[in-house]
Short mmCIF file of N, CA and C and ligand atoms in Angstrom, two decimals:
data_model
loop_
_atom_site.label_atom_id
_atom_site.label_comp_id
_atom_site.label_asym_id
_atom_site.label_seq_id
_atom_site.Cartn_x
_atom_site.Cartn_y
_atom_site.Cartn_z
N UNK A 1 118.55 103.29 -163.97
CA UNK A 1 118.69 101.97 -163.87
C UNK A 1 119.83 101.37 -165.06
N UNK A 2 120.49 100.37 -164.69
CA UNK A 2 121.60 99.96 -165.78
C UNK A 2 121.60 98.74 -165.68
N UNK A 3 122.13 98.34 -167.10
CA UNK A 3 122.54 96.80 -167.41
C UNK A 3 123.81 96.42 -167.06
N UNK A 4 123.98 95.44 -166.14
CA UNK A 4 125.11 94.89 -165.39
C UNK A 4 125.90 93.84 -166.23
N UNK A 5 127.09 93.90 -166.28
CA UNK A 5 127.62 92.72 -166.90
C UNK A 5 127.62 91.43 -166.22
N UNK A 6 127.25 90.23 -166.94
CA UNK A 6 126.99 89.02 -166.32
C UNK A 6 128.39 88.15 -166.56
N UNK A 7 128.65 87.55 -165.35
CA UNK A 7 129.88 86.66 -165.13
C UNK A 7 129.61 85.36 -165.78
N UNK A 8 130.52 84.95 -166.56
CA UNK A 8 130.44 83.38 -167.00
C UNK A 8 131.13 82.55 -165.95
N UNK A 9 130.51 81.28 -166.12
CA UNK A 9 131.49 80.33 -165.36
C UNK A 9 132.90 79.98 -166.14
N UNK A 10 134.02 79.24 -166.08
CA UNK A 10 134.24 79.50 -164.59
C UNK A 10 134.65 81.10 -163.78
N UNK A 11 134.17 81.32 -162.76
CA UNK A 11 134.39 82.61 -161.92
C UNK A 11 134.32 82.38 -160.40
N UNK A 12 135.35 82.74 -159.96
CA UNK A 12 135.56 82.79 -158.14
C UNK A 12 134.35 83.14 -157.54
N UNK A 13 133.71 84.27 -158.01
CA UNK A 13 132.65 84.69 -157.38
C UNK A 13 131.21 83.75 -157.71
N UNK A 14 131.22 83.13 -158.76
CA UNK A 14 130.07 82.10 -158.97
C UNK A 14 130.24 80.94 -158.27
N UNK A 15 131.59 80.72 -157.76
CA UNK A 15 131.79 79.16 -157.01
C UNK A 15 131.76 79.72 -155.38
N UNK A 16 131.38 80.91 -155.30
CA UNK A 16 131.42 81.29 -153.52
C UNK A 16 130.37 81.06 -153.00
N UNK A 17 130.36 80.90 -152.00
CA UNK A 17 129.00 80.77 -151.27
C UNK A 17 128.80 82.29 -150.75
N UNK A 18 127.34 82.78 -151.11
CA UNK A 18 126.90 84.04 -150.93
C UNK A 18 126.72 84.38 -149.45
N UNK A 19 127.02 85.79 -148.78
CA UNK A 19 126.67 86.05 -147.50
C UNK A 19 125.39 86.56 -147.64
N UNK A 20 124.60 86.39 -146.16
CA UNK A 20 123.60 87.17 -145.62
C UNK A 20 123.54 88.78 -146.14
N UNK A 21 122.25 89.14 -146.59
CA UNK A 21 122.44 91.06 -146.46
C UNK A 21 122.08 91.22 -145.03
N UNK A 22 122.95 92.01 -144.82
CA UNK A 22 122.83 92.69 -143.15
C UNK A 22 121.93 93.50 -143.12
N UNK A 23 121.31 93.41 -141.88
CA UNK A 23 120.18 94.51 -141.27
C UNK A 23 120.31 95.91 -141.77
N UNK A 24 121.80 96.48 -141.90
CA UNK A 24 121.84 97.92 -142.15
C UNK A 24 121.90 98.10 -143.60
N UNK A 25 121.85 96.94 -144.43
CA UNK A 25 121.88 97.05 -145.78
C UNK A 25 120.57 97.19 -146.44
N UNK A 26 119.55 96.97 -145.78
CA UNK A 26 117.98 97.09 -146.45
C UNK A 26 117.99 98.74 -146.73
N UNK A 27 117.45 99.18 -147.97
CA UNK A 27 117.01 100.56 -148.06
C UNK A 27 117.35 100.87 -149.75
N UNK A 28 117.32 102.04 -150.07
CA UNK A 28 117.46 102.42 -151.37
C UNK A 28 118.81 101.98 -152.21
N UNK A 29 119.70 101.82 -151.81
CA UNK A 29 120.90 101.06 -152.36
C UNK A 29 120.37 99.66 -152.90
N UNK A 30 120.15 98.67 -152.04
CA UNK A 30 119.33 97.55 -152.21
C UNK A 30 118.53 97.30 -153.20
N UNK A 31 117.81 98.34 -153.14
CA UNK A 31 116.42 98.44 -154.10
C UNK A 31 117.14 98.72 -155.70
N UNK A 32 118.09 99.63 -155.66
CA UNK A 32 118.70 100.15 -156.82
C UNK A 32 119.33 98.88 -157.27
N UNK A 33 120.18 98.25 -156.67
CA UNK A 33 120.96 96.97 -157.29
C UNK A 33 119.76 95.87 -157.94
N UNK A 34 118.46 95.56 -157.14
CA UNK A 34 117.60 94.78 -157.51
C UNK A 34 116.93 95.28 -158.84
N UNK A 35 116.89 96.58 -158.90
CA UNK A 35 116.26 97.18 -160.34
C UNK A 35 117.00 96.97 -161.49
N UNK A 36 118.54 97.22 -161.17
CA UNK A 36 119.37 96.96 -162.07
C UNK A 36 119.60 95.47 -162.47
N UNK A 37 119.31 94.52 -161.54
CA UNK A 37 119.59 93.10 -161.74
C UNK A 37 118.29 92.79 -162.55
N UNK A 38 116.98 93.65 -162.08
CA UNK A 38 115.84 93.16 -163.05
C UNK A 38 115.93 93.43 -164.48
N UNK A 39 116.47 94.55 -164.89
CA UNK A 39 116.62 95.30 -166.07
C UNK A 39 117.71 94.36 -166.81
N UNK A 40 118.64 93.87 -165.98
CA UNK A 40 119.66 93.14 -166.74
C UNK A 40 119.24 91.46 -167.11
N UNK A 41 118.22 90.87 -166.27
CA UNK A 41 117.76 89.73 -166.58
C UNK A 41 116.85 89.92 -168.02
N UNK A 42 115.76 91.25 -167.71
CA UNK A 42 114.79 91.43 -168.81
C UNK A 42 115.83 91.49 -170.29
N UNK A 43 116.88 92.21 -169.98
CA UNK A 43 117.80 92.52 -171.33
C UNK A 43 118.46 91.18 -171.99
N UNK A 44 118.56 90.39 -171.24
CA UNK A 44 119.47 88.93 -171.38
C UNK A 44 118.92 88.07 -172.67
N UNK A 45 117.66 87.99 -172.71
CA UNK A 45 116.97 87.79 -171.63
C UNK A 45 116.82 86.62 -170.72
N UNK A 46 116.21 86.54 -169.67
CA UNK A 46 116.18 85.56 -168.44
C UNK A 46 115.09 85.63 -167.87
N UNK A 47 115.22 84.44 -167.09
CA UNK A 47 113.81 84.64 -166.06
C UNK A 47 113.95 84.47 -164.68
N UNK A 48 115.44 84.63 -164.45
CA UNK A 48 115.81 84.91 -163.06
C UNK A 48 117.47 85.35 -162.98
N UNK A 49 117.81 85.82 -162.03
CA UNK A 49 119.11 86.39 -161.78
C UNK A 49 119.63 86.24 -160.49
N UNK A 50 120.89 85.83 -159.93
CA UNK A 50 121.16 85.95 -158.55
C UNK A 50 122.41 86.84 -158.80
N UNK A 51 122.37 87.66 -157.59
CA UNK A 51 123.47 88.48 -157.33
C UNK A 51 125.17 88.31 -157.70
N UNK A 52 125.27 87.00 -157.35
CA UNK A 52 126.61 86.59 -157.71
C UNK A 52 127.06 86.49 -158.86
N UNK A 53 125.84 86.47 -159.90
CA UNK A 53 126.26 86.52 -161.41
C UNK A 53 126.43 87.92 -161.76
N UNK A 54 126.16 88.85 -160.99
CA UNK A 54 126.57 90.16 -161.45
C UNK A 54 127.91 90.87 -160.40
N UNK A 55 128.57 89.87 -159.85
CA UNK A 55 129.62 90.41 -159.33
C UNK A 55 129.38 90.68 -157.71
N UNK A 56 128.06 90.50 -157.25
CA UNK A 56 127.54 91.04 -155.74
C UNK A 56 127.48 89.62 -155.01
N UNK A 57 128.64 89.17 -153.96
CA UNK A 57 128.47 88.16 -153.01
C UNK A 57 127.69 88.04 -152.14
N UNK A 58 126.26 88.56 -152.32
CA UNK A 58 125.24 88.47 -151.44
C UNK A 58 123.96 87.56 -151.81
N UNK A 59 123.22 87.24 -150.60
CA UNK A 59 121.94 86.32 -150.95
C UNK A 59 120.90 87.35 -151.42
N UNK A 60 120.89 87.57 -152.71
CA UNK A 60 120.02 88.13 -153.41
C UNK A 60 119.70 87.51 -154.82
N UNK A 61 118.25 87.57 -154.93
CA UNK A 61 117.96 87.04 -156.28
C UNK A 61 116.66 87.72 -156.98
N UNK A 62 116.49 87.95 -158.23
CA UNK A 62 115.20 88.24 -158.75
C UNK A 62 114.84 87.32 -159.71
N UNK A 63 113.64 87.01 -159.91
CA UNK A 63 112.81 86.25 -160.97
C UNK A 63 111.67 86.67 -161.49
N UNK A 64 111.52 86.25 -162.63
CA UNK A 64 110.16 86.69 -163.27
C UNK A 64 109.91 85.55 -164.52
N UNK A 65 108.86 84.56 -164.37
CA UNK A 65 108.78 83.47 -164.99
C UNK A 65 108.22 84.23 -166.30
N UNK A 66 107.48 85.01 -166.46
CA UNK A 66 106.83 85.62 -167.67
C UNK A 66 105.61 84.88 -168.21
N UNK A 67 105.06 83.89 -167.13
CA UNK A 67 104.01 83.45 -167.21
C UNK A 67 102.89 84.16 -166.95
N UNK A 68 101.49 83.96 -168.13
CA UNK A 68 100.36 84.23 -167.65
C UNK A 68 99.79 83.64 -166.47
N UNK A 69 99.49 84.46 -165.20
CA UNK A 69 99.02 84.16 -164.04
C UNK A 69 100.19 83.87 -163.11
N UNK A 70 101.31 84.05 -163.67
CA UNK A 70 102.48 84.01 -162.83
C UNK A 70 102.75 85.04 -161.74
N UNK A 71 103.82 84.99 -160.82
CA UNK A 71 103.75 86.03 -159.74
C UNK A 71 104.36 87.29 -160.11
N UNK A 72 104.98 87.32 -161.59
CA UNK A 72 105.66 88.59 -162.12
C UNK A 72 106.75 88.69 -161.36
N UNK A 73 107.34 90.14 -161.56
CA UNK A 73 108.52 89.99 -160.94
C UNK A 73 108.77 90.17 -159.39
N UNK A 74 109.67 89.18 -158.87
CA UNK A 74 109.96 89.46 -157.64
C UNK A 74 111.29 89.53 -157.18
N UNK A 75 111.75 90.15 -156.20
CA UNK A 75 113.15 90.78 -155.86
C UNK A 75 113.03 90.14 -154.47
N UNK A 76 113.95 89.33 -154.24
CA UNK A 76 114.16 88.76 -152.85
C UNK A 76 115.44 88.74 -152.33
N UNK A 77 115.58 89.24 -151.10
CA UNK A 77 116.84 89.38 -150.33
C UNK A 77 116.92 88.34 -149.12
N UNK A 78 117.70 87.70 -149.08
CA UNK A 78 117.84 86.40 -148.15
C UNK A 78 116.84 85.41 -148.18
N UNK A 79 116.60 85.06 -149.47
CA UNK A 79 115.62 83.87 -149.66
C UNK A 79 116.15 82.73 -149.09
N UNK A 80 115.16 81.84 -148.52
CA UNK A 80 115.23 80.44 -147.98
C UNK A 80 114.17 79.71 -148.39
N UNK A 81 114.37 78.43 -148.78
CA UNK A 81 113.23 77.47 -148.83
C UNK A 81 113.11 76.90 -147.53
N UNK A 82 111.69 76.78 -147.09
CA UNK A 82 111.47 76.46 -145.90
C UNK A 82 110.43 75.28 -146.13
N UNK A 83 109.84 75.08 -147.30
CA UNK A 83 109.07 73.66 -147.21
C UNK A 83 109.39 72.99 -148.85
N UNK A 84 109.45 71.90 -148.82
CA UNK A 84 109.52 70.90 -150.41
C UNK A 84 108.67 70.12 -150.50
N UNK A 85 108.10 69.86 -151.50
CA UNK A 85 107.16 68.74 -151.61
C UNK A 85 108.05 67.60 -152.23
N UNK A 86 107.46 66.35 -151.98
CA UNK A 86 108.19 65.25 -152.23
C UNK A 86 108.38 65.21 -153.46
N UNK A 87 107.22 65.48 -154.22
CA UNK A 87 107.09 65.17 -155.43
C UNK A 87 108.40 66.33 -156.53
N UNK A 88 108.85 65.65 -157.66
CA UNK A 88 109.54 66.61 -158.15
C UNK A 88 109.19 66.54 -159.49
N UNK A 89 110.08 67.52 -160.16
CA UNK A 89 109.78 67.81 -161.56
C UNK A 89 111.07 68.17 -162.34
N UNK A 90 110.87 67.68 -163.50
CA UNK A 90 112.18 67.72 -164.24
C UNK A 90 112.33 68.78 -165.38
N UNK A 91 113.19 69.49 -165.40
CA UNK A 91 113.46 70.58 -166.31
C UNK A 91 114.66 70.64 -167.17
N UNK A 92 114.60 71.02 -168.59
CA UNK A 92 115.63 71.41 -169.17
C UNK A 92 116.08 72.65 -168.71
N UNK A 93 117.14 73.02 -168.04
CA UNK A 93 117.37 74.17 -167.63
C UNK A 93 118.64 74.88 -168.35
N UNK A 94 118.50 76.23 -168.29
CA UNK A 94 119.63 77.00 -168.94
C UNK A 94 120.15 78.22 -167.95
N UNK A 95 121.41 78.73 -167.87
CA UNK A 95 121.86 79.79 -167.03
C UNK A 95 122.52 80.85 -167.93
N UNK A 96 122.40 82.20 -167.43
CA UNK A 96 122.97 83.18 -168.26
C UNK A 96 124.53 82.84 -167.84
N UNK A 97 124.90 82.24 -167.06
CA UNK A 97 126.23 82.37 -166.61
C UNK A 97 127.25 81.07 -167.32
N UNK A 98 126.24 80.35 -167.94
CA UNK A 98 126.87 79.17 -168.66
C UNK A 98 126.20 78.86 -169.86
N UNK A 99 126.58 80.05 -170.83
CA UNK A 99 126.01 80.13 -172.27
C UNK A 99 126.28 78.70 -173.01
N UNK A 100 124.87 78.58 -173.76
CA UNK A 100 124.99 77.25 -174.73
C UNK A 100 124.96 76.02 -173.84
N UNK A 101 124.73 75.79 -172.56
CA UNK A 101 124.35 74.60 -172.14
C UNK A 101 122.90 74.54 -171.47
N UNK A 102 122.65 73.09 -171.62
CA UNK A 102 121.44 72.72 -171.34
C UNK A 102 121.76 71.70 -170.49
N UNK A 103 120.82 71.52 -169.36
CA UNK A 103 120.90 70.45 -168.50
C UNK A 103 119.56 70.04 -167.85
N UNK A 104 119.06 68.86 -167.99
CA UNK A 104 118.11 68.24 -167.53
C UNK A 104 118.11 67.96 -165.59
N UNK A 105 117.59 68.89 -164.79
CA UNK A 105 117.46 68.77 -163.59
C UNK A 105 116.63 68.59 -162.74
N UNK A 106 116.38 67.57 -161.81
CA UNK A 106 115.08 67.33 -160.97
C UNK A 106 115.15 68.29 -160.02
N UNK A 107 114.05 68.81 -159.67
CA UNK A 107 113.86 69.67 -158.39
C UNK A 107 112.57 69.39 -157.85
N UNK A 108 112.35 69.89 -156.72
CA UNK A 108 111.00 69.84 -155.99
C UNK A 108 109.80 70.72 -156.94
N UNK A 109 108.80 70.11 -157.25
CA UNK A 109 107.78 70.48 -157.82
C UNK A 109 107.37 71.81 -157.27
N UNK A 110 107.08 71.78 -155.78
CA UNK A 110 106.55 72.90 -154.70
C UNK A 110 107.35 73.32 -153.73
N UNK A 111 107.60 74.47 -153.39
CA UNK A 111 108.40 74.87 -152.50
C UNK A 111 107.79 76.21 -151.63
N UNK A 112 108.18 76.40 -150.29
CA UNK A 112 107.60 77.57 -149.91
C UNK A 112 108.80 78.47 -149.67
N UNK A 113 108.85 79.64 -149.74
CA UNK A 113 110.33 80.44 -149.68
C UNK A 113 109.91 81.80 -149.15
N UNK A 114 110.85 81.95 -148.08
CA UNK A 114 110.85 83.10 -147.33
C UNK A 114 111.68 83.94 -147.56
N UNK A 115 111.57 85.35 -147.73
CA UNK A 115 112.61 86.19 -147.79
C UNK A 115 112.52 87.65 -147.30
N UNK A 116 113.20 88.59 -147.65
CA UNK A 116 113.04 89.87 -147.03
C UNK A 116 112.95 91.24 -148.08
N UNK A 117 111.97 92.01 -147.73
CA UNK A 117 111.64 92.89 -148.70
C UNK A 117 113.31 93.67 -148.62
N UNK A 118 113.58 94.17 -150.03
CA UNK A 118 114.78 94.70 -150.21
C UNK A 118 114.78 96.14 -149.34
N UNK A 119 113.54 96.77 -149.73
CA UNK A 119 113.64 98.22 -149.10
C UNK A 119 113.17 98.09 -147.51
N UNK A 120 112.81 97.48 -146.93
CA UNK A 120 112.47 97.73 -145.25
C UNK A 120 112.85 96.50 -144.66
N UNK A 121 113.45 95.37 -145.30
CA UNK A 121 113.67 94.23 -144.57
C UNK A 121 112.63 93.43 -144.15
N UNK A 122 111.25 93.46 -144.26
CA UNK A 122 110.05 93.17 -143.89
C UNK A 122 110.13 91.57 -144.47
N UNK A 123 109.67 90.53 -143.53
CA UNK A 123 109.45 89.43 -144.17
C UNK A 123 108.53 88.99 -145.18
N UNK A 124 108.58 88.21 -146.00
CA UNK A 124 107.72 87.83 -147.03
C UNK A 124 107.56 86.34 -147.25
N UNK A 125 106.43 85.59 -147.63
CA UNK A 125 106.54 84.29 -147.58
C UNK A 125 105.68 83.88 -148.92
N UNK A 126 106.00 82.97 -149.73
CA UNK A 126 105.30 82.58 -150.62
C UNK A 126 105.45 81.01 -151.22
N UNK A 127 104.22 80.52 -151.87
CA UNK A 127 104.55 79.15 -152.24
C UNK A 127 104.75 79.29 -153.69
N UNK A 128 105.55 78.33 -154.26
CA UNK A 128 105.79 78.48 -155.83
C UNK A 128 105.70 77.07 -156.29
N UNK A 129 105.10 76.84 -157.59
CA UNK A 129 105.24 75.36 -157.91
C UNK A 129 105.48 75.79 -159.47
N UNK A 130 106.01 74.11 -160.01
CA UNK A 130 106.43 74.14 -161.20
C UNK A 130 107.44 75.04 -161.93
N UNK A 131 107.12 75.71 -162.85
CA UNK A 131 108.25 76.61 -163.26
C UNK A 131 108.69 77.76 -162.22
N UNK A 132 108.14 78.12 -161.94
CA UNK A 132 108.83 79.14 -160.82
C UNK A 132 109.31 78.68 -159.81
N UNK A 133 108.82 77.30 -159.20
CA UNK A 133 109.64 76.66 -158.13
C UNK A 133 111.02 76.08 -158.84
N UNK A 134 111.06 75.87 -160.10
CA UNK A 134 112.48 75.32 -160.53
C UNK A 134 113.27 76.88 -160.74
N UNK A 135 112.78 78.00 -161.25
CA UNK A 135 113.61 79.06 -161.32
C UNK A 135 114.35 79.43 -159.93
N UNK A 136 113.30 79.55 -158.84
CA UNK A 136 113.73 79.98 -157.46
C UNK A 136 114.78 78.87 -156.93
N UNK A 137 114.56 77.43 -157.14
CA UNK A 137 115.74 76.54 -157.09
C UNK A 137 117.12 76.87 -157.59
N UNK A 138 116.96 77.16 -158.87
CA UNK A 138 118.04 77.47 -159.77
C UNK A 138 118.87 78.42 -159.22
N UNK A 139 117.94 79.79 -159.05
CA UNK A 139 118.56 80.87 -158.28
C UNK A 139 119.59 80.29 -156.96
N UNK A 140 118.48 80.13 -156.08
CA UNK A 140 119.13 79.43 -154.87
C UNK A 140 120.44 79.05 -155.02
N UNK A 141 120.84 77.82 -155.92
CA UNK A 141 121.86 77.26 -156.10
C UNK A 141 123.03 78.54 -156.20
N UNK A 142 122.81 79.28 -157.14
CA UNK A 142 123.85 80.20 -157.25
C UNK A 142 124.32 80.96 -155.72
N UNK A 143 123.65 80.75 -154.89
CA UNK A 143 123.95 81.45 -153.52
C UNK A 143 124.82 80.56 -153.00
N UNK A 144 124.58 79.31 -153.18
CA UNK A 144 125.65 78.40 -152.49
C UNK A 144 126.93 77.81 -153.26
N UNK A 145 126.96 78.86 -154.69
CA UNK A 145 128.18 78.49 -155.18
C UNK A 145 127.89 77.39 -156.48
N UNK A 146 126.89 76.89 -156.66
CA UNK A 146 126.38 75.98 -157.62
C UNK A 146 126.12 76.47 -159.00
N UNK A 147 126.59 76.19 -159.93
CA UNK A 147 126.29 76.49 -161.17
C UNK A 147 125.72 75.26 -162.05
N UNK A 148 125.04 75.44 -163.06
CA UNK A 148 124.60 74.69 -163.99
C UNK A 148 125.94 73.70 -164.52
N UNK A 149 127.24 74.10 -164.46
CA UNK A 149 128.11 73.23 -165.07
C UNK A 149 128.45 72.26 -164.01
N UNK A 150 128.34 72.56 -162.82
CA UNK A 150 128.32 71.31 -161.99
C UNK A 150 127.54 70.22 -161.93
N UNK A 151 126.65 70.42 -162.82
CA UNK A 151 125.38 69.42 -163.11
C UNK A 151 125.82 68.54 -164.36
N UNK A 152 126.74 68.93 -165.33
CA UNK A 152 126.70 68.44 -166.43
C UNK A 152 127.69 67.32 -166.29
N UNK A 153 127.73 66.51 -167.69
CA UNK A 153 128.98 65.31 -167.50
C UNK A 153 129.90 65.94 -167.91
N UNK A 154 131.19 65.20 -167.52
CA UNK A 154 132.53 65.46 -167.84
C UNK A 154 132.77 65.84 -169.34
N UNK A 155 132.28 65.28 -170.22
CA UNK A 155 132.48 65.66 -171.55
C UNK A 155 131.89 67.05 -171.89
N UNK A 156 130.52 67.22 -171.52
CA UNK A 156 130.08 68.39 -171.77
C UNK A 156 130.52 69.61 -170.95
N UNK A 157 131.29 69.38 -169.74
CA UNK A 157 131.86 70.47 -169.08
C UNK A 157 133.21 70.90 -169.82
N UNK A 158 133.93 69.92 -170.44
CA UNK A 158 135.40 70.03 -170.93
C UNK A 158 135.02 70.96 -172.23
N UNK A 159 133.87 70.41 -172.98
CA UNK A 159 133.60 71.02 -174.13
C UNK A 159 133.17 72.67 -173.87
N UNK A 160 132.54 72.92 -172.97
CA UNK A 160 132.13 74.16 -172.35
C UNK A 160 133.28 75.09 -172.04
N UNK A 161 134.23 74.22 -171.30
CA UNK A 161 135.53 74.88 -170.98
C UNK A 161 136.28 75.76 -172.18
N UNK A 162 136.35 74.86 -172.92
CA UNK A 162 137.49 74.97 -173.82
C UNK A 162 136.57 75.92 -175.00
N UNK A 163 135.40 75.93 -175.16
CA UNK A 163 134.57 77.34 -175.81
C UNK A 163 134.87 78.47 -175.17
N UNK A 164 134.59 78.42 -173.79
CA UNK A 164 134.73 79.64 -172.95
C UNK A 164 135.91 80.25 -173.12
N UNK A 165 137.17 79.39 -172.78
CA UNK A 165 138.55 79.91 -173.06
C UNK A 165 138.58 80.59 -174.39
N UNK A 166 138.16 80.33 -175.56
CA UNK A 166 138.23 80.62 -176.96
C UNK A 166 137.58 82.07 -176.81
N UNK A 167 136.33 82.03 -176.47
CA UNK A 167 135.52 83.25 -176.20
C UNK A 167 136.17 84.23 -175.48
N UNK A 168 136.90 84.17 -174.18
CA UNK A 168 137.27 84.68 -173.92
C UNK A 168 138.88 85.50 -174.43
N UNK A 169 139.49 84.70 -174.88
CA UNK A 169 140.60 85.17 -175.86
C UNK A 169 139.78 85.92 -177.06
N UNK A 170 138.95 85.88 -177.58
CA UNK A 170 138.53 86.67 -178.49
C UNK A 170 137.88 88.25 -178.07
N UNK A 171 137.35 87.97 -176.99
CA UNK A 171 136.91 89.08 -175.98
C UNK A 171 138.37 90.11 -175.91
N UNK A 172 139.41 89.47 -175.43
CA UNK A 172 140.45 90.29 -175.27
C UNK A 172 141.10 91.09 -176.48
N UNK A 173 140.78 90.16 -177.55
CA UNK A 173 141.62 90.58 -178.72
C UNK A 173 140.91 91.88 -179.40
N UNK A 174 139.37 91.84 -179.12
CA UNK A 174 138.78 92.70 -179.47
C UNK A 174 138.87 94.05 -178.55
N UNK A 175 139.08 93.87 -177.35
CA UNK A 175 139.52 94.96 -176.44
C UNK A 175 140.81 95.82 -176.92
N UNK A 176 141.80 94.68 -177.10
CA UNK A 176 143.11 95.03 -177.79
C UNK A 176 143.25 95.81 -178.81
N UNK A 177 142.39 95.82 -179.77
CA UNK A 177 142.20 96.30 -181.11
C UNK A 177 141.62 97.79 -181.06
N UNK A 178 140.91 97.95 -179.72
CA UNK A 178 140.31 99.29 -179.57
C UNK A 178 141.21 100.06 -179.29
N UNK A 179 141.66 101.27 -180.18
CA UNK A 179 142.80 102.21 -180.26
C UNK A 179 142.51 102.97 -178.55
N UNK A 180 143.77 102.98 -177.87
CA UNK A 180 143.82 103.79 -176.38
C UNK A 180 143.53 105.12 -176.93
N UNK A 181 142.97 105.85 -175.89
CA UNK A 181 142.55 107.47 -175.89
C UNK A 181 143.63 107.93 -175.09
NI1 NI B 1 121.78 80.56 -163.72
#
């Protein structure tokens, strides 16, 4: 397993719509990608990760709320929400791709999700509520190119973009100071 670099917004892959995992892509390679994504998520640490966040533009997510009595680690290919409760829940959300930003988002309190098993492509279905439902909805936003940055005020957005620019400049400087071999 490997820890993958996490892309931060703004980035074209984060803004693009992810594509379906094709029938011939299920198998060991997809399982390995999901294992790496899970390891990356735990290392961050985070409670969910979508493939575009690690530069793969396909409909793949993993989640683990870490809650007692929760579902544990779930790895989903081609997840779709098939049912949503009218009742909503508001959560202060964060995102590994938008560091240091918190934003209150209103989500459906209960959802039913169908997806495919990464190894076999077999269909799966499960109902989620509260925190897990929030995580799944957040991760599925990534698959349509929506990140938390799209949900913040213009002020917060421009402050984030300035900080991010500065961060990227200092990363470049660090790289430049590494002696070439
Ligand atoms: Ni996110």
